[in-house]
Each structure stands twice: as structure tokens, then as C-alpha cells.
Coordinates of C-alpha atoms and ligand atoms in Angstrom, one line a residue:
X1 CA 20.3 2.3 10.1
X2 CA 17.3 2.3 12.4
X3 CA 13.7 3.3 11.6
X4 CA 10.6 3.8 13.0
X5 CA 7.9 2.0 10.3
X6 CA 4.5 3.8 11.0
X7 CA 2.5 0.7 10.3
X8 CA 0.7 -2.1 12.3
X9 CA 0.4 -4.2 9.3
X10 CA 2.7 -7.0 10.2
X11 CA 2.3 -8.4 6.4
X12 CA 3.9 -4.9 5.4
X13 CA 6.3 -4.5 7.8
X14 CA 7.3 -8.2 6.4
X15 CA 7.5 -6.7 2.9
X16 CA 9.0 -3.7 3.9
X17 CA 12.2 -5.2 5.6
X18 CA 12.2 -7.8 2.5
X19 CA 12.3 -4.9 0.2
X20 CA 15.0 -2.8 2.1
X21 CA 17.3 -5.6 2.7
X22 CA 20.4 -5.5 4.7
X23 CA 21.7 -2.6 7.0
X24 CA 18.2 -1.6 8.1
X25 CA 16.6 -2.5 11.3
X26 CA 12.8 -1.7 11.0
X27 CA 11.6 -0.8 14.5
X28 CA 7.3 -0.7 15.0
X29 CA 5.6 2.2 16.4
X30 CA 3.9 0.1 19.2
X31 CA 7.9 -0.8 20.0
X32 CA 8.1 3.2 20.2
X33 CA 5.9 3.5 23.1
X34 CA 2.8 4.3 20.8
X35 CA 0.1 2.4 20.9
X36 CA -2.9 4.2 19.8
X37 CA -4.1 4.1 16.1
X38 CA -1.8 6.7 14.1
X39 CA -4.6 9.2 12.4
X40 CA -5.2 9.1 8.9
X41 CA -7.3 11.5 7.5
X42 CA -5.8 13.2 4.4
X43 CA -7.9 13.3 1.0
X44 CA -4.6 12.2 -0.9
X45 CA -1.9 9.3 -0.1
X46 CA 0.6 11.7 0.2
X47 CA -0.8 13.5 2.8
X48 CA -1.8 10.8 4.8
X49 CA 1.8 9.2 4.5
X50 CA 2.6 12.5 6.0
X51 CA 0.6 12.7 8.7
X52 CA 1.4 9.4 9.7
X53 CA 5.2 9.9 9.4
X54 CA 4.9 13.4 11.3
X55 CA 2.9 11.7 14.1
X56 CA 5.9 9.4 14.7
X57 CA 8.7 12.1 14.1
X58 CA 7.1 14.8 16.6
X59 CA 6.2 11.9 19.3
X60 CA 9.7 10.1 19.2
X61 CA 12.4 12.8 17.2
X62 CA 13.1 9.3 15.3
X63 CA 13.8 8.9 12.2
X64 CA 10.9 7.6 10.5
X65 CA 9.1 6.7 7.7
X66 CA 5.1 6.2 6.5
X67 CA 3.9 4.6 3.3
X68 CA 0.1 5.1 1.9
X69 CA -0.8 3.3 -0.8
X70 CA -4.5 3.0 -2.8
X71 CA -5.9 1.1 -5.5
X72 CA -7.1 2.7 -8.7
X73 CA -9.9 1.2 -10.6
X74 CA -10.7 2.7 -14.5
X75 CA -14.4 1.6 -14.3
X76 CA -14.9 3.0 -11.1
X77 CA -13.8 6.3 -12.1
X78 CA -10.2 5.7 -9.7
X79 CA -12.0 4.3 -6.5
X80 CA -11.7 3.3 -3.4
X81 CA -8.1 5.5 -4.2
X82 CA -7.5 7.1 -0.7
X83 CA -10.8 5.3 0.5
X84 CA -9.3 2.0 -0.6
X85 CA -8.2 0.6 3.2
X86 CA -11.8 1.1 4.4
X87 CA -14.1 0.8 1.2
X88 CA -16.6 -1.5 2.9
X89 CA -16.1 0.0 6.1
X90 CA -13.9 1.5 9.0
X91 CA -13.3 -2.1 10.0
X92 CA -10.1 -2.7 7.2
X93 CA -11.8 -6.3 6.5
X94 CA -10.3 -7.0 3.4
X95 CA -12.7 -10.1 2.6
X96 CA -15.3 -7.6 2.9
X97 CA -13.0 -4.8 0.6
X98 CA -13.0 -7.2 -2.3
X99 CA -16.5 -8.4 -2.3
X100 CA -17.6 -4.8 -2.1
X101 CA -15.1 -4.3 -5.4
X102 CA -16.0 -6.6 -7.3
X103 CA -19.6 -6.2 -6.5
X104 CA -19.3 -2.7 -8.1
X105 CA -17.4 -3.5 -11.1
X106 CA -20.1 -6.1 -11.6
X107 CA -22.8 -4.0 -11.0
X108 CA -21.0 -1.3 -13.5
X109 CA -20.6 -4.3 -16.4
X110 CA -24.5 -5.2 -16.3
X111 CA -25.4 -1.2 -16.6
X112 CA -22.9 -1.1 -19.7
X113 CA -24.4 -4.2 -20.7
X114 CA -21.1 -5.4 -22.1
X115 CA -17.7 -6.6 -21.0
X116 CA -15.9 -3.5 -19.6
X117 CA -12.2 -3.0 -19.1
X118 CA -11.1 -3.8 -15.4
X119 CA -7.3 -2.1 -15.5
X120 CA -6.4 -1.1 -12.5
X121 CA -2.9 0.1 -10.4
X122 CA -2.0 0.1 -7.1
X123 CA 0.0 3.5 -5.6
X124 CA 2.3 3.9 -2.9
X125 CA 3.4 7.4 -1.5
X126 CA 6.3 7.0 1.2
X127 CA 7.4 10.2 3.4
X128 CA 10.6 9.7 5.2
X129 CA 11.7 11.4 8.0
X130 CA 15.5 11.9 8.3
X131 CA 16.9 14.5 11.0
X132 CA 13.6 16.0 10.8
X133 CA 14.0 17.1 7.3
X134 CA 11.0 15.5 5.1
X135 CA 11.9 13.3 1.5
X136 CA 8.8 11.8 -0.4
X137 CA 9.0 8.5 -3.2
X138 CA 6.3 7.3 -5.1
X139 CA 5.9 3.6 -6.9
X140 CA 3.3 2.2 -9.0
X141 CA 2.2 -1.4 -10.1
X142 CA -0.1 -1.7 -13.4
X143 CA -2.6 -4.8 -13.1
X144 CA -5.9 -5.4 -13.9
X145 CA -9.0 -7.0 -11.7
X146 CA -9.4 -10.5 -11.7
X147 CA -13.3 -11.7 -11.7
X148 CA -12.8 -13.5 -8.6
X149 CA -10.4 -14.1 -5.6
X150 CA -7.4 -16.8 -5.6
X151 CA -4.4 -17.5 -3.9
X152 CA -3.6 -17.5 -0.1
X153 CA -0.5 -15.1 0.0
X154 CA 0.1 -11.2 0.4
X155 CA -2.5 -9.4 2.0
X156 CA -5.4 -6.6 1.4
X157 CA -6.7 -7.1 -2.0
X158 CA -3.6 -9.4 -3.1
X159 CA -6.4 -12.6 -4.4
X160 CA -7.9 -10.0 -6.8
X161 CA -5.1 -7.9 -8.3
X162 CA -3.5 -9.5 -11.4
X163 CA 0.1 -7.5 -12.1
X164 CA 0.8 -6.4 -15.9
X165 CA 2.7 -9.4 -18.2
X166 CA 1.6 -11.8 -15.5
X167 CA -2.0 -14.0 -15.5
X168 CA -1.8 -14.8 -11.7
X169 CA -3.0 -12.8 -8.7
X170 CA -0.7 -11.5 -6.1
X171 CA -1.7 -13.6 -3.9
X172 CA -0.6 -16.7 -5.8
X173 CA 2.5 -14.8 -7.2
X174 CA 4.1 -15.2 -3.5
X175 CA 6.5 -12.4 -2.1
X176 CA 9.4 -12.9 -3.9
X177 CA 7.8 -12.0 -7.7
X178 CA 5.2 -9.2 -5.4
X179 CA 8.3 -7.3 -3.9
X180 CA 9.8 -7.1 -7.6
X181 CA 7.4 -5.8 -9.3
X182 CA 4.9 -4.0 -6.4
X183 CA 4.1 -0.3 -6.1
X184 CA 5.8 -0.1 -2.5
X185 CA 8.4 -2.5 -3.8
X186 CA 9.6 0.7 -6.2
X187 CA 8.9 3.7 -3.2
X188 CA 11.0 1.5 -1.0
X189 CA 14.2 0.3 -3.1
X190 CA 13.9 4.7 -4.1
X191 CA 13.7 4.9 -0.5
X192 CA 16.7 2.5 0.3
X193 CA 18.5 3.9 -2.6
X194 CA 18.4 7.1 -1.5
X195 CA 19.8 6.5 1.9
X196 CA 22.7 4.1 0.7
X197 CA 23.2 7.6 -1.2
Ligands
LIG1 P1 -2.6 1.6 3.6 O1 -1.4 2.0 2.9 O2 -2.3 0.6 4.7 O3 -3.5 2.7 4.0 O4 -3.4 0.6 2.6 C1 -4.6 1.0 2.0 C2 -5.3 -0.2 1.5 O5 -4.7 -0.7 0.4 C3 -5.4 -1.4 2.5 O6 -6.7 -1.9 2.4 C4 -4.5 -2.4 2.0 O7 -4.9 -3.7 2.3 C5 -4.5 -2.1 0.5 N1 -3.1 -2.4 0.0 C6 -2.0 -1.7 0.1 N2 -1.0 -2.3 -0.4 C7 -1.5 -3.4 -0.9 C8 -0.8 -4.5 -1.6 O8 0.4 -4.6 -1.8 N3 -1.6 -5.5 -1.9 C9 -3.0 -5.6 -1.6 N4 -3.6 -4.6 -1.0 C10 -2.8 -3.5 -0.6

């Protein structure tokens, strides 16, 4: 089965057809014909992974599908949530995403004046677009925020996310344990479930 991926994170896109496994070919948008940035402006994942999967579907009549995902953080009352790609900025640097994070939280511990919890999750809302007819999954991945980056793998804020029942971060977990246990990991095997019917 053939379908358009609104995304032009190659790291994702990686994951994505990892996830999904055999009997899908994931096609980019840019391989489409479109180039431009797809717009993202919802206040909530799901509608931005609609938007995003609409903006393919009424461009192309492919079938399609979007993901949105955000991280959650309990002592930052749920930020950066739907903020999360561009918390320090609209440049998506996400050296600059984690400093800014763990800035906060650090900056929230020395108010409290004690050690706070730093629990966290990670959300994913997927729309899928199949004969123009709309389907939605969801997936989470519980985790806490580790004081400071490590590893090299994954991407985004994969150095400072630290899965539940595990005591390393994404990024030194490596793709294989991430893709098991990850919050688009879940949206995507629904996803691939789904279709298989
Ligand atoms: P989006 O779904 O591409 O909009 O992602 C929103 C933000 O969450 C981006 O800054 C991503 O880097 C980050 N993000 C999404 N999924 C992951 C993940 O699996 N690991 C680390 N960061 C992620």
C-alpha cells in the first residue's frame, strides 16, 4: 500500500517505515510535487495532524497520512505540548528545544526550593486519509526528564527523555527499543493494524 507521509523529518519518516513494516511504501510530500512547508497551526495535535493530512489529500487525492506529536511536562503545567516543535523558537533547533527545557524545569526546582518531580509523556495524534474518508490513532510514551542530555541516537528531544522501566535516554536506547515502546510507535502499529484490517 502506498502513502503519502506529511513529514520532512527524514528521522521520522525512518521510524515511521520501521514501525509499519512490510507491504507499505511510504512516499514524501516533496516526492508529491510539494515543496512548500505544510501549515501547522492548530491549538491541539489533533488538529494540526489534520491540517497537515488535509493539505496533502486535497493537493494530491492521495491517500495520506499526518502524525503530531508533543511533549508533556508535569512541572511545567503540560508545556511546550502543541508548542513543543518550536519552544525556543520557529527555527525547530532542537539543541536549543532542550536547553530552553531544562532551563525551565531548573528554574521551577530553585523557586520550589526542593527537588520537584520531572514526569513527563510524549503524544502522538495520527489522521489518516483513506479514499478521502478521515480515521484518527493516538499513542503515548510515559518517561520522565533526565537532568541533562546523552546519547547520539533518535532525534528532537530523544538525549533528554528517559522511557518508564528504563534508566536510559532515547537517544542511547537506539531505534529498535524507541519504536517498541514510543508514542508514534503505538499510533502507527493502530494505524498499520487497522489497514491490515
Ligand atoms: P512534530 O510532530 O514534528 O510537530 O513534533 C513536535 C516536536 O516534538 C518536535 O520538536 C519533535 O522533535 C518532537 N518530537 C516528536 N516526536 C519525538 C520523539 O519521538 N522523540 C523526540 N522528540 C520528538
Amino acid at each position: 500500500m502506498k502513502l503519502v507521509f506529511a513529514t520532512g523529518n527524514p528521522g521520522k519518516l525512518r521510524e515511521a517505515a520501521e514501525i509499519l513494516g512490510e507491504g507499505f511504501e511510504l512516499v514524501t510530500p516533496a516526492e508529491v510535487g510539494i515543496t512548500e512547508e505544510i501549515p501547522e497551526t492548530g491549538t491541539t495535535l489533533r488538529a494540526n495532524s489534520l491540517q497537515k493530512a488535509d493539505y496533502i489529500y486535497k493537493r494530491t487525492g492521495l491517500d495520506c497520512f499526518a502524525d503530531d506529536s508533543g511533549l508533556e511536562v508535569d512541572l511545567l503545567g503540560g508545556a511546550p505540548g502543541v508548542e513543543t516543535a518550536r519552544y525556543a523558537g520557529p527555527g525547530h533547533d532542537a539543541r536549543a528545544n532542550m536547553d530552553k527545557l531544562l532551563a525551565e524545569m531548573a528554574r521551577r526546582e530553585k523557586e520550589a526550593g526542593m527537588d520537584c518531580p520531572r514526569s513527563a509523556r510524549f503524544r502522538t495524534s495520527v489522521t489518516l486519509i483513506i479514499g478521502g474518508r478521515h480515521h484518527f490513532f493516538d499513542g503515548v510514551m510515559e518517561g520522565h526528564i533526565a537532568l541533562e542530555r546523552a546519547g547520539s541516537g533518535g532525534f528532537g528531544y530523544d538525549p533528554i527523555f528517559i522511557p518508564e522501566g528504563y534508566s536510559q535516554t532515547n537517544a542511547q536506547l537506539g531505534e529498535e527499543v524507541k519504536n517498541r515502546i514510543s508514542h508514534r510507535g503505538k499510533a502507527l502499529r493502530a494505524m498499520a493494524e487497522f489497514l491490515r484490517g
